[in-house]
Amino acid sequence: MSQIPREKIDEFEFALYESWVEWFRREPGINGYRRFINQKLVEEMTVIQLVRAAIGRPELMGDPDIYHKMGWIVDWHESSLYRRWFVASRSLGLNGYKLDKKRAELLDSVVGTAKGDIKRGLLLLRTALKYVHTGYRAAAYWANNRHIAQLAYMAYMREEDEIKVVDDALQFMGVARPDRAGMDMLDFNTLVPIFFDFFQPPEAADDGGPKLEAPEWERVATVDELRQLGKKMAVVGLWREVLLVPVDGGVAAYENWCTHERDPLHYGYIQGKQLICLGHHATFDVRTGRVILHPNHGEARVLPKYQVKVEGGVVYVRVPW
Ligand code: FES
C-alpha cells in the first residue's frame, strides 16, 4: 500500500478550500446553497458511519475515555445534522434529500474498510472530518447567505475537538503521531470521490431565491500604519477579529484565530514571508494563508481569508455577515 506524502494531503486540502471559496465567490444562488447543504449532510453521514464502525471494536472501546468521546462525536453530528437540516429546510425551502445509488455504494465501501481494519478506519475518519470542516470553514467566511454562514460556523467550531478525539484513538491503537503519518492511497481514493462528486460550478446565480444585501466594506487601517506596525488586528462586523498583513505591495486579511488551537495570531510574528503563531509555532505563508510548518503537536489548517481592498492608501475589509 503506497502512502501519500503529507504535503500531498495539505496540497489537496488547500485546493479544496480554495475551490470552495471560488464557488462561494460566484454567489451560487439558492439552488447552489441547497446543493452545498446536501453535500455536507452526506459527508456528515460518512463521519457518523465511520465512528459507528469504530464503536463496534471492543479492543478500542475497552478504553472508557475513547468510548465516551466517540459517542460524543456521533451524538453531536446526529443531533446537529437534524438541527441544521431543520434550519436549512426553512431558509432554503428544502424538502428532503436522499443518497443516490452511487454515493450509497461508495459510503458502504468506506464503512466496510473501516470495519475490517480499524486503524485504516480511524485514518479515514480523520480525513473525512478534515474535508467536512474544510467546506464548512469556506462557507462560514464566504457564503453570502446568513443562514448557511451561521450553520457552517457552528459546525466549524467543533473541528479541533473532534480531530483530537480521533488522534487519541489512533494513538491508543498504536499509530504514533497520526498527524504526520500520511494517508493510505487506497483510503484517500475512496473518500475523495464522495467529497468531490457533487462539486461543480453553480448554475446561473439568479434562480429567484431570496437575496441578501451585499456586505459593507469597512475601513480598518492605512497602508502607512501597516508598514510601520508590520501587522494589525481589527474587529470587523460585530465581533470578527481580522489580521491585516502587508503582502507584495498589497494587503491580506486573515481570520485572527490560529487554525491549530485558536491562539490570536496578532500575538505572533512575521519573518520574511512567514507568519508564525506564538502558541505552538505553526507557520503560515502570509501571501496565501497556507500552512508551511505544522505546530509542535497536532496540526494547523489553511487560514480563512477575507476580502480586502486598498483605495487611496486606506485598507477596507468586507466580511459576509
Ligand atoms: S495555537 Fe497556533 S500553533 Fe498552536
PDB file of C-alpha atoms in Angstrom, residues 47-282:
ATOM      1  CA  VAL A  47     -18.412  10.629   9.639  1.00  0.00           C
ATOM      2  CA  ILE A  48     -21.233   9.116  11.694  1.00  0.00           C
ATOM      3  CA  GLN A  49     -20.899   5.743   9.937  1.00  0.00           C
ATOM      4  CA  LEU A  50     -17.141   5.677  10.431  1.00  0.00           C
ATOM      5  CA  VAL A  51     -17.414   6.423  14.150  1.00  0.00           C
ATOM      6  CA  ARG A  52     -20.042   3.708  14.449  1.00  0.00           C
ATOM      7  CA  ALA A  53     -17.623   1.262  12.825  1.00  0.00           C
ATOM      8  CA  ALA A  54     -15.018   2.252  15.448  1.00  0.00           C
ATOM      9  CA  ILE A  55     -17.518   1.861  18.277  1.00  0.00           C
ATOM     10  CA  GLY A  56     -18.081  -1.718  17.164  1.00  0.00           C
ATOM     11  CA  ARG A  57     -14.477  -2.629  18.026  1.00  0.00           C
ATOM     12  CA  PRO A  58     -14.098  -3.952  21.593  1.00  0.00           C
ATOM     13  CA  GLU A  59     -10.304  -3.541  21.609  1.00  0.00           C
ATOM     14  CA  LEU A  60     -10.773   0.183  21.040  1.00  0.00           C
ATOM     15  CA  MET A  61     -13.875   0.667  23.140  1.00  0.00           C
ATOM     16  CA  GLY A  62     -12.300  -1.073  26.139  1.00  0.00           C
ATOM     17  CA  ASP A  63     -10.933   2.361  26.971  1.00  0.00           C
ATOM     18  CA  PRO A  64     -13.764   4.268  28.693  1.00  0.00           C
ATOM     19  CA  ASP A  65     -12.390   7.645  27.714  1.00  0.00           C
ATOM     20  CA  ILE A  66     -12.321   6.831  23.989  1.00  0.00           C
ATOM     21  CA  TYR A  67     -15.692   5.117  24.207  1.00  0.00           C
ATOM     22  CA  HIS A  68     -17.205   8.197  25.776  1.00  0.00           C
ATOM     23  CA  LYS A  69     -15.642  10.623  23.295  1.00  0.00           C
ATOM     24  CA  MET A  70     -16.577   8.603  20.215  1.00  0.00           C
ATOM     25  CA  GLY A  71     -20.148   8.522  21.468  1.00  0.00           C
ATOM     26  CA  TRP A  72     -19.975  12.263  21.820  1.00  0.00           C
ATOM     27  CA  ILE A  73     -18.953  12.678  18.143  1.00  0.00           C
ATOM     28  CA  VAL A  74     -21.855  10.534  16.954  1.00  0.00           C
ATOM     29  CA  ASP A  75     -24.325  12.333  19.227  1.00  0.00           C
ATOM     30  CA  TRP A  76     -23.167  15.737  18.186  1.00  0.00           C
ATOM     31  CA  HIS A  77     -23.211  15.006  14.460  1.00  0.00           C
ATOM     32  CA  GLU A  78     -26.577  13.332  14.631  1.00  0.00           C
ATOM     33  CA  SER A  79     -28.316  15.969  16.687  1.00  0.00           C
ATOM     34  CA  SER A  80     -26.687  18.827  14.833  1.00  0.00           C
ATOM     35  CA  LEU A  81     -27.477  17.179  11.499  1.00  0.00           C
ATOM     36  CA  TYR A  82     -31.174  17.305  12.326  1.00  0.00           C
ATOM     37  CA  ARG A  83     -30.943  20.772  13.778  1.00  0.00           C
ATOM     38  CA  ARG A  84     -29.098  22.079  10.734  1.00  0.00           C
ATOM     39  CA  TRP A  85     -31.396  20.236   8.431  1.00  0.00           C
ATOM     40  CA  PHE A  86     -34.343  21.972  10.105  1.00  0.00           C
ATOM     41  CA  VAL A  87     -32.808  25.455   9.809  1.00  0.00           C
ATOM     42  CA  ALA A  88     -31.636  24.833   6.244  1.00  0.00           C
ATOM     43  CA  SER A  89     -35.031  23.461   5.255  1.00  0.00           C
ATOM     44  CA  ARG A  90     -36.762  26.570   6.489  1.00  0.00           C
ATOM     45  CA  SER A  91     -34.362  29.044   4.977  1.00  0.00           C
ATOM     46  CA  LEU A  92     -33.701  27.240   1.685  1.00  0.00           C
ATOM     47  CA  GLY A  93     -37.045  25.582   1.090  1.00  0.00           C
ATOM     48  CA  LEU A  94     -35.576  22.074   1.052  1.00  0.00           C
ATOM     49  CA  ASN A  95     -37.930  19.164   1.219  1.00  0.00           C
ATOM     50  CA  GLY A  96     -35.854  16.109   1.892  1.00  0.00           C
ATOM     51  CA  TYR A  97     -32.693  14.712   0.428  1.00  0.00           C
ATOM     52  CA  LYS A  98     -31.700  11.215  -0.465  1.00  0.00           C
ATOM     53  CA  LEU A  99     -28.474   9.447  -1.017  1.00  0.00           C
ATOM     54  CA  ASP A 100     -28.095   8.465  -4.661  1.00  0.00           C
ATOM     55  CA  LYS A 101     -27.079   4.913  -5.503  1.00  0.00           C
ATOM     56  CA  LYS A 102     -23.505   5.661  -6.463  1.00  0.00           C
ATOM     57  CA  ARG A 103     -22.782   7.537  -3.267  1.00  0.00           C
ATOM     58  CA  ALA A 104     -24.540   4.977  -1.121  1.00  0.00           C
ATOM     59  CA  GLU A 105     -22.227   2.346  -2.637  1.00  0.00           C
ATOM     60  CA  LEU A 106     -19.141   4.468  -2.018  1.00  0.00           C
ATOM     61  CA  LEU A 107     -20.218   5.078   1.553  1.00  0.00           C
ATOM     62  CA  ASP A 108     -20.696   1.334   2.068  1.00  0.00           C
ATOM     63  CA  SER A 109     -17.227   0.572   0.787  1.00  0.00           C
ATOM     64  CA  VAL A 110     -15.673   3.196   3.083  1.00  0.00           C
ATOM     65  CA  VAL A 111     -17.507   1.820   6.115  1.00  0.00           C
ATOM     66  CA  GLY A 112     -16.636  -1.746   5.051  1.00  0.00           C
ATOM     67  CA  THR A 113     -12.951  -0.808   5.063  1.00  0.00           C
ATOM     68  CA  ALA A 114     -13.292   0.768   8.496  1.00  0.00           C
ATOM     69  CA  LYS A 115     -14.982  -2.310   9.927  1.00  0.00           C
ATOM     70  CA  GLY A 116     -12.303  -4.645   8.599  1.00  0.00           C
ATOM     71  CA  ASP A 117      -9.289  -2.590   9.559  1.00  0.00           C
ATOM     72  CA  ILE A 118      -9.855  -0.211  12.431  1.00  0.00           C
ATOM     73  CA  LYS A 119      -6.573   1.670  12.039  1.00  0.00           C
ATOM     74  CA  ARG A 120      -7.403   2.495   8.452  1.00  0.00           C
ATOM     75  CA  GLY A 121     -10.943   3.262   9.533  1.00  0.00           C
ATOM     76  CA  LEU A 122      -9.698   5.824  12.030  1.00  0.00           C
ATOM     77  CA  LEU A 123      -7.410   7.395   9.448  1.00  0.00           C
ATOM     78  CA  LEU A 124     -10.365   7.591   7.073  1.00  0.00           C
ATOM     79  CA  LEU A 125     -12.445   9.175   9.801  1.00  0.00           C
ATOM     80  CA  ARG A 126      -9.775  11.732  10.468  1.00  0.00           C
ATOM     81  CA  THR A 127      -9.516  12.616   6.783  1.00  0.00           C
ATOM     82  CA  ALA A 128     -13.299  12.770   6.461  1.00  0.00           C
ATOM     83  CA  LEU A 129     -13.501  15.226   9.358  1.00  0.00           C
ATOM     84  CA  LYS A 130     -10.884  17.429   7.730  1.00  0.00           C
ATOM     85  CA  TYR A 131     -12.770  17.607   4.447  1.00  0.00           C
ATOM     86  CA  VAL A 132     -16.144  18.150   6.089  1.00  0.00           C
ATOM     87  CA  HIS A 133     -14.750  21.066   8.039  1.00  0.00           C
ATOM     88  CA  THR A 134     -12.817  22.472   5.073  1.00  0.00           C
ATOM     89  CA  GLY A 135     -16.095  23.121   3.261  1.00  0.00           C
ATOM     90  CA  TYR A 136     -17.768  24.470   6.384  1.00  0.00           C
ATOM     91  CA  ARG A 137     -14.887  26.819   7.021  1.00  0.00           C
ATOM     92  CA  ALA A 138     -15.061  28.212   3.497  1.00  0.00           C
ATOM     93  CA  ALA A 139     -18.824  28.660   3.847  1.00  0.00           C
ATOM     94  CA  ALA A 140     -18.519  30.346   7.245  1.00  0.00           C
ATOM     95  CA  TYR A 141     -16.276  33.010   5.774  1.00  0.00           C
ATOM     96  CA  TRP A 142     -17.548  33.309   2.212  1.00  0.00           C
ATOM     97  CA  ALA A 143     -21.202  32.340   1.942  1.00  0.00           C
ATOM     98  CA  ASN A 144     -23.386  35.270   1.003  1.00  0.00           C
ATOM     99  CA  ASN A 145     -26.302  33.705   2.799  1.00  0.00           C
ATOM    100  CA  ARG A 146     -26.606  34.357   6.503  1.00  0.00           C
ATOM    101  CA  HIS A 147     -28.288  31.060   7.351  1.00  0.00           C
ATOM    102  CA  ILE A 148     -25.654  28.979   5.604  1.00  0.00           C
ATOM    103  CA  ALA A 149     -22.820  31.014   7.094  1.00  0.00           C
ATOM    104  CA  GLN A 150     -24.167  30.573  10.613  1.00  0.00           C
ATOM    105  CA  LEU A 151     -24.766  26.860  10.209  1.00  0.00           C
ATOM    106  CA  ALA A 152     -21.291  26.447   8.791  1.00  0.00           C
ATOM    107  CA  TYR A 153     -19.699  28.445  11.574  1.00  0.00           C
ATOM    108  CA  MET A 154     -21.384  26.303  14.191  1.00  0.00           C
ATOM    109  CA  ALA A 155     -20.012  23.156  12.535  1.00  0.00           C
ATOM    110  CA  TYR A 156     -16.552  24.578  12.051  1.00  0.00           C
ATOM    111  CA  MET A 157     -16.179  25.305  15.774  1.00  0.00           C
ATOM    112  CA  ARG A 158     -16.170  21.569  16.542  1.00  0.00           C
ATOM    113  CA  GLU A 159     -13.339  20.516  14.294  1.00  0.00           C
ATOM    114  CA  GLU A 160     -10.401  20.856  16.614  1.00  0.00           C
ATOM    115  CA  ASP A 161     -12.011  18.802  19.383  1.00  0.00           C
ATOM    116  CA  GLU A 162     -13.122  16.059  17.041  1.00  0.00           C
ATOM    117  CA  ILE A 163      -9.767  15.605  15.386  1.00  0.00           C
ATOM    118  CA  LYS A 164      -8.152  15.404  18.832  1.00  0.00           C
ATOM    119  CA  VAL A 165     -10.524  12.621  19.838  1.00  0.00           C
ATOM    120  CA  VAL A 166      -9.606  10.626  16.739  1.00  0.00           C
ATOM    121  CA  ASP A 167      -5.898  11.256  17.323  1.00  0.00           C
ATOM    122  CA  ASP A 168      -6.240   9.844  20.845  1.00  0.00           C
ATOM    123  CA  ALA A 169      -7.932   6.757  19.466  1.00  0.00           C
ATOM    124  CA  LEU A 170      -5.238   6.316  16.813  1.00  0.00           C
ATOM    125  CA  GLN A 171      -2.501   6.530  19.412  1.00  0.00           C
ATOM    126  CA  PHE A 172      -4.358   4.033  21.559  1.00  0.00           C
ATOM    127  CA  MET A 173      -4.280   1.677  18.541  1.00  0.00           C
ATOM    128  CA  GLY A 174      -0.532   2.144  18.194  1.00  0.00           C
ATOM    129  CA  VAL A 175      -0.472   4.658  15.340  1.00  0.00           C
ATOM    130  CA  ALA A 176       2.064   7.116  16.679  1.00  0.00           C
ATOM    131  CA  ARG A 177       1.864  10.764  15.673  1.00  0.00           C
ATOM    132  CA  PRO A 178      -1.064  10.292  13.298  1.00  0.00           C
ATOM    133  CA  ASP A 179      -0.779  13.887  12.162  1.00  0.00           C
ATOM    134  CA  ARG A 180       2.475  13.056  10.408  1.00  0.00           C
ATOM    135  CA  ALA A 181       1.602   9.551   9.270  1.00  0.00           C
ATOM    136  CA  GLY A 182       0.236  10.342   5.819  1.00  0.00           C
ATOM    137  CA  MET A 183      -2.807   8.767   4.302  1.00  0.00           C
ATOM    138  CA  ASP A 184      -3.054   5.472   2.555  1.00  0.00           C
ATOM    139  CA  MET A 185      -3.566   5.923  -1.186  1.00  0.00           C
ATOM    140  CA  LEU A 186      -6.426   3.470  -1.236  1.00  0.00           C
ATOM    141  CA  ASP A 187      -8.336   5.217   1.530  1.00  0.00           C
ATOM    142  CA  PHE A 188      -7.687   8.582   0.022  1.00  0.00           C
ATOM    143  CA  ASN A 189      -9.024   7.480  -3.350  1.00  0.00           C
ATOM    144  CA  THR A 190     -12.156   6.038  -1.786  1.00  0.00           C
ATOM    145  CA  LEU A 191     -13.032   9.198   0.085  1.00  0.00           C
ATOM    146  CA  VAL A 192     -12.169  11.820  -2.489  1.00  0.00           C
ATOM    147  CA  PRO A 193     -14.952  10.946  -4.970  1.00  0.00           C
ATOM    148  CA  ILE A 194     -17.544  11.257  -2.211  1.00  0.00           C
ATOM    149  CA  PHE A 195     -16.340  14.722  -1.392  1.00  0.00           C
ATOM    150  CA  PHE A 196     -15.738  15.911  -4.949  1.00  0.00           C
ATOM    151  CA  ASP A 197     -18.579  14.129  -6.659  1.00  0.00           C
ATOM    152  CA  PHE A 198     -21.048  16.897  -6.053  1.00  0.00           C
ATOM    153  CA  PHE A 199     -18.634  19.682  -6.563  1.00  0.00           C
ATOM    154  CA  GLN A 200     -19.438  21.546  -9.768  1.00  0.00           C
ATOM    155  CA  PRO A 201     -19.671  25.245 -10.559  1.00  0.00           C
ATOM    156  CA  PRO A 202     -23.107  26.657  -9.756  1.00  0.00           C
ATOM    157  CA  GLU A 203     -25.597  27.418 -12.480  1.00  0.00           C
ATOM    158  CA  ALA A 204     -26.778  30.951 -13.178  1.00  0.00           C
ATOM    159  CA  ALA A 205     -26.928  32.825  -9.897  1.00  0.00           C
ATOM    160  CA  ASP A 206     -30.390  34.319 -10.244  1.00  0.00           C
ATOM    161  CA  ASP A 207     -32.759  31.475  -9.516  1.00  0.00           C
ATOM    162  CA  GLY A 208     -35.426  33.617  -7.910  1.00  0.00           C
ATOM    163  CA  GLY A 209     -34.381  32.717  -4.362  1.00  0.00           C
ATOM    164  CA  PRO A 210     -34.022  35.223  -1.519  1.00  0.00           C
ATOM    165  CA  LYS A 211     -31.029  37.553  -1.724  1.00  0.00           C
ATOM    166  CA  LEU A 212     -29.087  39.329   0.977  1.00  0.00           C
ATOM    167  CA  GLU A 213     -27.730  42.825   0.717  1.00  0.00           C
ATOM    168  CA  ALA A 214     -24.063  42.837  -0.267  1.00  0.00           C
ATOM    169  CA  PRO A 215     -21.982  43.264   2.901  1.00  0.00           C
ATOM    170  CA  GLU A 216     -20.370  46.640   3.534  1.00  0.00           C
ATOM    171  CA  TRP A 217     -16.691  47.442   3.150  1.00  0.00           C
ATOM    172  CA  GLU A 218     -15.248  48.612   6.469  1.00  0.00           C
ATOM    173  CA  ARG A 219     -12.264  50.878   6.902  1.00  0.00           C
ATOM    174  CA  VAL A 220      -9.696  49.046   9.061  1.00  0.00           C
ATOM    175  CA  ALA A 221      -6.243  50.610   8.610  1.00  0.00           C
ATOM    176  CA  THR A 222      -3.991  52.686   6.415  1.00  0.00           C
ATOM    177  CA  VAL A 223      -1.154  51.300   4.328  1.00  0.00           C
ATOM    178  CA  ASP A 224       1.343  53.544   6.166  1.00  0.00           C
ATOM    179  CA  GLU A 225       0.182  52.278   9.525  1.00  0.00           C
ATOM    180  CA  LEU A 226       0.593  48.669   8.388  1.00  0.00           C
ATOM    181  CA  ARG A 227       4.038  49.348   7.018  1.00  0.00           C
ATOM    182  CA  GLN A 228       5.085  50.761  10.390  1.00  0.00           C
ATOM    183  CA  LEU A 229       3.438  48.122  12.555  1.00  0.00           C
ATOM    184  CA  GLY A 230       4.121  45.102  10.342  1.00  0.00           C
ATOM    185  CA  LYS A 231       0.622  43.749  11.083  1.00  0.00           C
ATOM    186  CA  LYS A 232      -2.592  44.805  12.769  1.00  0.00           C
ATOM    187  CA  MET A 233      -5.672  43.220  14.288  1.00  0.00           C
ATOM    188  CA  ALA A 234      -9.029  44.866  13.569  1.00  0.00           C
ATOM    189  CA  VAL A 235     -12.546  43.989  14.682  1.00  0.00           C
ATOM    190  CA  VAL A 236     -14.903  43.898  11.708  1.00  0.00           C
ATOM    191  CA  GLY A 237     -18.654  43.378  11.673  1.00  0.00           C
ATOM    192  CA  LEU A 238     -19.900  42.765  15.173  1.00  0.00           C
ATOM    193  CA  TRP A 239     -17.127  40.607  16.502  1.00  0.00           C
ATOM    194  CA  ARG A 240     -14.803  39.221  13.816  1.00  0.00           C
ATOM    195  CA  GLU A 241     -11.128  39.581  14.563  1.00  0.00           C
ATOM    196  CA  VAL A 242      -9.215  40.104  11.346  1.00  0.00           C
ATOM    197  CA  LEU A 243      -5.433  40.088  10.990  1.00  0.00           C
ATOM    198  CA  LEU A 244      -4.066  42.505   8.384  1.00  0.00           C
ATOM    199  CA  VAL A 245      -0.635  41.960   6.885  1.00  0.00           C
ATOM    200  CA  PRO A 246       1.158  43.785   4.071  1.00  0.00           C
ATOM    201  CA  VAL A 247       1.997  41.449   1.165  1.00  0.00           C
ATOM    202  CA  ASP A 248       3.656  42.008  -2.215  1.00  0.00           C
ATOM    203  CA  GLY A 249       2.597  45.642  -2.489  1.00  0.00           C
ATOM    204  CA  GLY A 250      -0.965  44.878  -1.271  1.00  0.00           C
ATOM    205  CA  VAL A 251      -2.647  43.742   1.934  1.00  0.00           C
ATOM    206  CA  ALA A 252      -4.033  40.361   3.011  1.00  0.00           C
ATOM    207  CA  ALA A 253      -6.713  39.886   5.684  1.00  0.00           C
ATOM    208  CA  TYR A 254      -6.999  36.628   7.645  1.00  0.00           C
ATOM    209  CA  GLU A 255      -9.055  35.181  10.430  1.00  0.00           C
ATOM    210  CA  ASN A 256      -7.119  36.162  13.559  1.00  0.00           C
ATOM    211  CA  TRP A 257      -7.579  32.796  15.269  1.00  0.00           C
ATOM    212  CA  CYS A 258      -4.839  30.277  14.630  1.00  0.00           C
ATOM    213  CA  THR A 259      -6.255  27.184  12.926  1.00  0.00           C
ATOM    214  CA  HIS A 260      -4.383  24.976  15.362  1.00  0.00           C
ATOM    215  CA  GLU A 261      -5.772  25.804  18.810  1.00  0.00           C
ATOM    216  CA  ARG A 262      -7.172  29.266  18.197  1.00  0.00           C
ATOM    217  CA  ASP A 263      -4.492  31.426  19.776  1.00  0.00           C
ATOM    218  CA  PRO A 264      -4.726  35.004  18.487  1.00  0.00           C
ATOM    219  CA  LEU A 265      -2.366  35.412  15.552  1.00  0.00           C
ATOM    220  CA  HIS A 266      -1.668  39.089  16.184  1.00  0.00           C
ATOM    221  CA  TYR A 267       0.435  37.965  19.178  1.00  0.00           C
ATOM    222  CA  GLY A 268       2.614  36.076  16.684  1.00  0.00           C
ATOM    223  CA  TYR A 269       5.354  37.467  14.480  1.00  0.00           C
ATOM    224  CA  ILE A 270       6.235  37.821  10.819  1.00  0.00           C
ATOM    225  CA  GLN A 271       9.550  36.675   9.442  1.00  0.00           C
ATOM    226  CA  GLY A 272      10.033  37.350   5.737  1.00  0.00           C
ATOM    227  CA  LYS A 273       7.012  35.784   4.054  1.00  0.00           C
ATOM    228  CA  GLN A 274       6.073  33.682   7.057  1.00  0.00           C
ATOM    229  CA  LEU A 275       3.551  34.309   9.789  1.00  0.00           C
ATOM    230  CA  ILE A 276       4.366  32.362  12.945  1.00  0.00           C
ATOM    231  CA  CYS A 277       1.892  31.662  15.739  1.00  0.00           C
ATOM    232  CA  LEU A 278       3.345  32.030  19.229  1.00  0.00           C
ATOM    233  CA  GLY A 279       1.134  29.272  20.614  1.00  0.00           C
ATOM    234  CA  HIS A 280       2.966  26.264  19.178  1.00  0.00           C
ATOM    235  CA  HIS A 281       4.836  27.766  16.228  1.00  0.00           C
ATOM    236  CA  ALA A 282       2.522  26.869  13.378  1.00  0.00           C
TER     237      ALA A 282
END
